[in-house]
Every structure is written in C-alpha cells, then in structure tokens.
mmCIF file of C-alpha atoms in Angstrom:
data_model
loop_
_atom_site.group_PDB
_atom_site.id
_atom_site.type_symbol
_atom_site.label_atom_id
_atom_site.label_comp_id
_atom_site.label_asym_id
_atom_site.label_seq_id
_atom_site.Cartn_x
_atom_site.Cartn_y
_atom_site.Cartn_z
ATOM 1 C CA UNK J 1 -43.683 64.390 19.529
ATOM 2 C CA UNK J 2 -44.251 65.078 15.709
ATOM 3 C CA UNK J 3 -45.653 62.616 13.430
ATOM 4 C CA UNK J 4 -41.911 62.744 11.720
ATOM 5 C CA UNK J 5 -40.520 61.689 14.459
ATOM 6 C CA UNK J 6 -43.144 58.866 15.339
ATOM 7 C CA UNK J 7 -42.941 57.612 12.166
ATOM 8 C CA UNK J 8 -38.890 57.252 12.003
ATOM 9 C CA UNK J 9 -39.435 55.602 15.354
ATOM 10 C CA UNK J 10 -42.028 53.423 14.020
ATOM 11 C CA UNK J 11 -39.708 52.568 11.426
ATOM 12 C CA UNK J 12 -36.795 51.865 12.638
ATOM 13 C CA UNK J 13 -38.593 49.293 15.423
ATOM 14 C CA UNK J 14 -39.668 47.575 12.020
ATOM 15 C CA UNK J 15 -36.449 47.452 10.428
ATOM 16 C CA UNK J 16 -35.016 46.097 13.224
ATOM 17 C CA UNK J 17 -37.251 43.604 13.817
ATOM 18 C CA UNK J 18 -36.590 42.167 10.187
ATOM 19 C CA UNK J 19 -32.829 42.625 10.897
ATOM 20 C CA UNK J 20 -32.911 39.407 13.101
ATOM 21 C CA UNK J 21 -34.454 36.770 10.443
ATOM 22 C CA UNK J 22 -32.318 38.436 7.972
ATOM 23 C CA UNK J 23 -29.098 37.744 10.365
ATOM 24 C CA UNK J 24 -30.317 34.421 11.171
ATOM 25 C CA UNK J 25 -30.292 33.399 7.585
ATOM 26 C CA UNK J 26 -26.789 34.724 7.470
ATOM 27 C CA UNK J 27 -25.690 32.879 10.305
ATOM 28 C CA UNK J 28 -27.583 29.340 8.755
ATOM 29 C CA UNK J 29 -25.658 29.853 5.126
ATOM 30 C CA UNK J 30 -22.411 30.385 7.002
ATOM 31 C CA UNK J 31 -23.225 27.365 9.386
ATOM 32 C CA UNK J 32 -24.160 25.161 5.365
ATOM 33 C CA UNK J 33 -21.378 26.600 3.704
ATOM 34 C CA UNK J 34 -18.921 25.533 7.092
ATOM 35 C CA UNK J 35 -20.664 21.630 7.480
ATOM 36 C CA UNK J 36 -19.784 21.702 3.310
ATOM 37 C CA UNK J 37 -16.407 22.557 3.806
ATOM 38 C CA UNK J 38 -15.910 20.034 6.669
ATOM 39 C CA UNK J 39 -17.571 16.980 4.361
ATOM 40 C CA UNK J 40 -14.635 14.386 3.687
ATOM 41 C CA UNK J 41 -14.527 13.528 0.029
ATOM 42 C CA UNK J 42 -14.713 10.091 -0.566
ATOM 43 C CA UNK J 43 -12.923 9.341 -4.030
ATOM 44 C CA UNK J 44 -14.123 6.395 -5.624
ATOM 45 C CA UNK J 45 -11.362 4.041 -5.578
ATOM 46 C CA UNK J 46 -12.269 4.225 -1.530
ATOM 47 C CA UNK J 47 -15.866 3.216 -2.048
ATOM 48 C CA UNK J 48 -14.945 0.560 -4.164
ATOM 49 C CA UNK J 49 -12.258 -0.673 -2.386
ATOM 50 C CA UNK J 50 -12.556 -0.211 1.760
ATOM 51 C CA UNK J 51 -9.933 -0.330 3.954
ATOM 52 C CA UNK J 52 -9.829 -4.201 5.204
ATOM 53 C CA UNK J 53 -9.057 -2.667 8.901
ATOM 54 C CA UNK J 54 -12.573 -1.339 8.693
ATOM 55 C CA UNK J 55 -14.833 -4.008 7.171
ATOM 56 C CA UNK J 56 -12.589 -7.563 8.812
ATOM 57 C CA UNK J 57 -10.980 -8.155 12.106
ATOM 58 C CA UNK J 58 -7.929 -9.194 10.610
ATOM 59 C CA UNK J 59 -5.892 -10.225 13.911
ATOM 60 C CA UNK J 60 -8.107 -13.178 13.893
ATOM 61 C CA UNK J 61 -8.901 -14.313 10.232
ATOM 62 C CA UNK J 62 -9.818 -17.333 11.391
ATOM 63 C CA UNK J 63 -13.094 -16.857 12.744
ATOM 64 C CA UNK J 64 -14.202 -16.188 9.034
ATOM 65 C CA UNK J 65 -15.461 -18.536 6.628
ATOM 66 C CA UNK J 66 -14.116 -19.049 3.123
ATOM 67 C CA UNK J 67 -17.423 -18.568 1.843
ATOM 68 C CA UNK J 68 -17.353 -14.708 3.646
ATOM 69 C CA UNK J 69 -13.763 -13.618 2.636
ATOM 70 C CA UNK J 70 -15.001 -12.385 -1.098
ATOM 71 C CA UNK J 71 -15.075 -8.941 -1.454
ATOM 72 C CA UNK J 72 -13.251 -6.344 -2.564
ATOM 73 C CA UNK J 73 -10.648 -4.410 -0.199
ATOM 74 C CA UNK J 74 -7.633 -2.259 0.096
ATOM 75 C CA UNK J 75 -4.951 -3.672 1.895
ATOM 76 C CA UNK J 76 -3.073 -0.163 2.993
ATOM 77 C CA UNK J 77 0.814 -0.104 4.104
ATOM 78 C CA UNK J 78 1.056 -4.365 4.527
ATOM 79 C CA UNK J 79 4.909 -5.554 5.211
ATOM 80 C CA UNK J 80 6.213 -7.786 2.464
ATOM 81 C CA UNK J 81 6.980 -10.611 4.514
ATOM 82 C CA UNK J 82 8.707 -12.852 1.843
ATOM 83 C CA UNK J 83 8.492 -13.161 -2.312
ATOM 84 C CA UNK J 84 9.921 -14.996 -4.897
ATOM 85 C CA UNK J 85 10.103 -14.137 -8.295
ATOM 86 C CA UNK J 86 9.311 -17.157 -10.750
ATOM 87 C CA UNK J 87 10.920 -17.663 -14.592
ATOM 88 C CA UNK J 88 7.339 -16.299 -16.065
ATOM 89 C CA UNK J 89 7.804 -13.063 -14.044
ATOM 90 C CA UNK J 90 5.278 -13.445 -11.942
ATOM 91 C CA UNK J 91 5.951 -12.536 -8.417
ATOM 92 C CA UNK J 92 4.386 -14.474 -5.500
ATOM 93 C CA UNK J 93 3.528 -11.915 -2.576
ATOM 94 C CA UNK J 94 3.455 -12.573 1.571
ATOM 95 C CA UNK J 95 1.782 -9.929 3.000
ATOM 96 C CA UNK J 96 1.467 -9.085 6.675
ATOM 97 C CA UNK J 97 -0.599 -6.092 8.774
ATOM 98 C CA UNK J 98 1.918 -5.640 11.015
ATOM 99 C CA UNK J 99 5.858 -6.784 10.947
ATOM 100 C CA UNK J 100 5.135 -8.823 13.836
ATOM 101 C CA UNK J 101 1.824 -10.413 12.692
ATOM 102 C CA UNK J 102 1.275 -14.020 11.726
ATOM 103 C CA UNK J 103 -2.110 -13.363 10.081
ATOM 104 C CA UNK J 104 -0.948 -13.954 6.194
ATOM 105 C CA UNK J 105 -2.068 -12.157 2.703
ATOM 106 C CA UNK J 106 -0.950 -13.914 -0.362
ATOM 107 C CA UNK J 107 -0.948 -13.115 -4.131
ATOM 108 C CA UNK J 108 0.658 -13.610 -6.915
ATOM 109 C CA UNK J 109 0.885 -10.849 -9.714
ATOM 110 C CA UNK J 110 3.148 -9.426 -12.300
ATOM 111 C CA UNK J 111 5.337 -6.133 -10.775
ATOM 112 C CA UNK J 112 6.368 -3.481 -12.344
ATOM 113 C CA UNK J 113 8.742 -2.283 -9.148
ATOM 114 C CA UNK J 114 10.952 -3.921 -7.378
ATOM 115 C CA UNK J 115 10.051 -4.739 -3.631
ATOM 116 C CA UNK J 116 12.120 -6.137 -0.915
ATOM 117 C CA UNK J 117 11.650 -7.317 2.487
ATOM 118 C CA UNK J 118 10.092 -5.263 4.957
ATOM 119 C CA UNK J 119 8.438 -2.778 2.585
ATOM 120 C CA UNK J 120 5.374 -1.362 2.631
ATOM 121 C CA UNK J 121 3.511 -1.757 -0.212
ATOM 122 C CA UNK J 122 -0.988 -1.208 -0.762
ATOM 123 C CA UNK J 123 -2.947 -3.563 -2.573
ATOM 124 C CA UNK J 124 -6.730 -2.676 -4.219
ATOM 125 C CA UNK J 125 -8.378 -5.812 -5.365
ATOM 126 C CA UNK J 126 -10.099 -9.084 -4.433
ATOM 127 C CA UNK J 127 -10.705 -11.572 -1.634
ATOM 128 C CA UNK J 128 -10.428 -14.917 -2.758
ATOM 129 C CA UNK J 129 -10.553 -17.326 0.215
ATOM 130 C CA UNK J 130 -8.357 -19.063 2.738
ATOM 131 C CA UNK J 131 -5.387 -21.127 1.268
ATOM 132 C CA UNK J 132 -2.719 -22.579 2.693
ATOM 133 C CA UNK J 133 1.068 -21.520 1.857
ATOM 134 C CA UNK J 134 2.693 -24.666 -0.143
ATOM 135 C CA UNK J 135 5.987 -25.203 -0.755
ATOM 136 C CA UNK J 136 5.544 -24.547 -4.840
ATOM 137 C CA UNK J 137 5.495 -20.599 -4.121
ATOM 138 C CA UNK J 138 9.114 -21.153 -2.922
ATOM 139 C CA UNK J 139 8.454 -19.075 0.308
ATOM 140 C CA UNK J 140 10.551 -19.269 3.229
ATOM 141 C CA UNK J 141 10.318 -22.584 5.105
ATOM 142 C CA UNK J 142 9.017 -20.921 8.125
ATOM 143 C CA UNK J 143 5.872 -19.945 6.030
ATOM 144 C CA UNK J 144 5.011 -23.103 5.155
ATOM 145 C CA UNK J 145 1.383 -24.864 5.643
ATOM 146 C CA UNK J 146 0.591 -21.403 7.218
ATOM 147 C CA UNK J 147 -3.358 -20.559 6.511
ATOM 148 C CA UNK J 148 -3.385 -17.618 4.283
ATOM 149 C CA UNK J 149 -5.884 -15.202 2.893
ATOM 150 C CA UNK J 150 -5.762 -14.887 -1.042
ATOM 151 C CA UNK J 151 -6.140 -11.488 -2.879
ATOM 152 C CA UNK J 152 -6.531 -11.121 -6.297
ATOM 153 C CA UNK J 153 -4.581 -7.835 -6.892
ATOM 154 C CA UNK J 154 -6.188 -5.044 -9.294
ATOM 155 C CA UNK J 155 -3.547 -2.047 -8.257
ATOM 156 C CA UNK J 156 -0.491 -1.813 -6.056
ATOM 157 C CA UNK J 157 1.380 1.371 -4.184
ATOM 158 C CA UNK J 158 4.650 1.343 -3.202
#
C-alpha cells in the first residue's frame, strides 16, 4: 500500500470515530428538545388556585377541621344544586361535586350570568370554613342545617 492510501485510511478511521460523539449529541438535543415539548404548562391561575380534587378528599369533608379548610382552590365543573337571588342582587350559591353528592359548597356573590339548576359552573377563590346552611339563604328545605363548606369566590366559569 501507498502512503496515500494509508493515510485516507487513517483518516477516515478518525473521522469516524468522531462521527459517534457528534451523533450522540444529536440524538441528546433531540431527546431535550422532545422532554421540552412534552413539559405541561402550568398557567398561573392553576398554581394559584389548585384543583380541590387534588389537594382535599372532598367525599368526606368532614374529617377536616375548620381551622384546615383555608386556602385557596378551584372548584372545576360543581352542579348548582339550589340558589336564590336576594333584593341586593346578590346570589347565594349550593354547590355540589357530583349531582348525586351531599358534600355541600356555599357562597354568596354578585353574577353577572344567569345560572339554573343543574349547571355546571367553576369557581377560583377562597376556603372559608365549615358553616351550616340556615334558613336566611332561602335554600330549599331539604338543604337545611346541612354542614357546608364556604368559598369566598374571586372568578366564576360557566
């Protein structure tokens, strides 16, 4: 053999020997860019208000004490179990997780939608304690002395 030809042989065993790092480091910023792309955003109306289904056991409010149930929460797609609309405006609330729940969310806050029955409706705000459901929020009858959780409403979806 001819020292041209050893030396393209030489060569080339070089060059591709540095091919590998070099397609390694490929292969690593297409891995980065893919675990990027793949990140959930987390807005910050979510970090500031966390799903309740994710921070409480809410089948079984109970356990909690009033001293624990102050923080701030989104309650996503509750039921309107009842309302009533009072002469000010302001429109007390009866929330519920499920239609078939008994585990109770009440506020009271000024709408600017209508709501009925049934709907679904999400709430961003405040945890304010256990109350009980009196008969001044004018409520159903069936709702009645029912323990409640309190929310102090900053946003609703409907």
């Amino acid at each position: 053999m001819n020292r041209k030809k050893i030396a393209l042989l030489t060569s080339l065993t070089i060059f591709s020997g540095t091919n590998i790092p070099f397609n390694n480091l490929i292969n690593n910023h297409s891995n980065n860019v893919i675990k990027a792309a793949q990140r959930k955003k987390v807005s910050k109306t979510e970090s500031k208000y966390p799903d309740i289904m994710k921070k409480l056991d809410i089948t079984s409010m109970q356990q909690y004490d009033s001293n624990i149930l102050f923080m701030s929460i989104a309650l996503k797609n509750f039921y309107v179990k009842d309302f009533h609309t009072d002469d000010s405006g302001k429109t007390n609330i009866l929330l519920a997780p499920l239609i078939t729940s008994n585990q109770y969310f009440v506020t009271s806050v000024n709408l600017d939608h209508k709501i009925k029955k049934n709907q679904r409706i999400t709430i961003q705000g405040f945890l304010n304690g256990k109350t009980k459901i009196s008969k001044k929020q004018n409520f159903d009858d069936k709702y009645i002395n029912k323990s409640a959780v309190s929310v102090l409403v900053d946003h609703i979806s409907y």
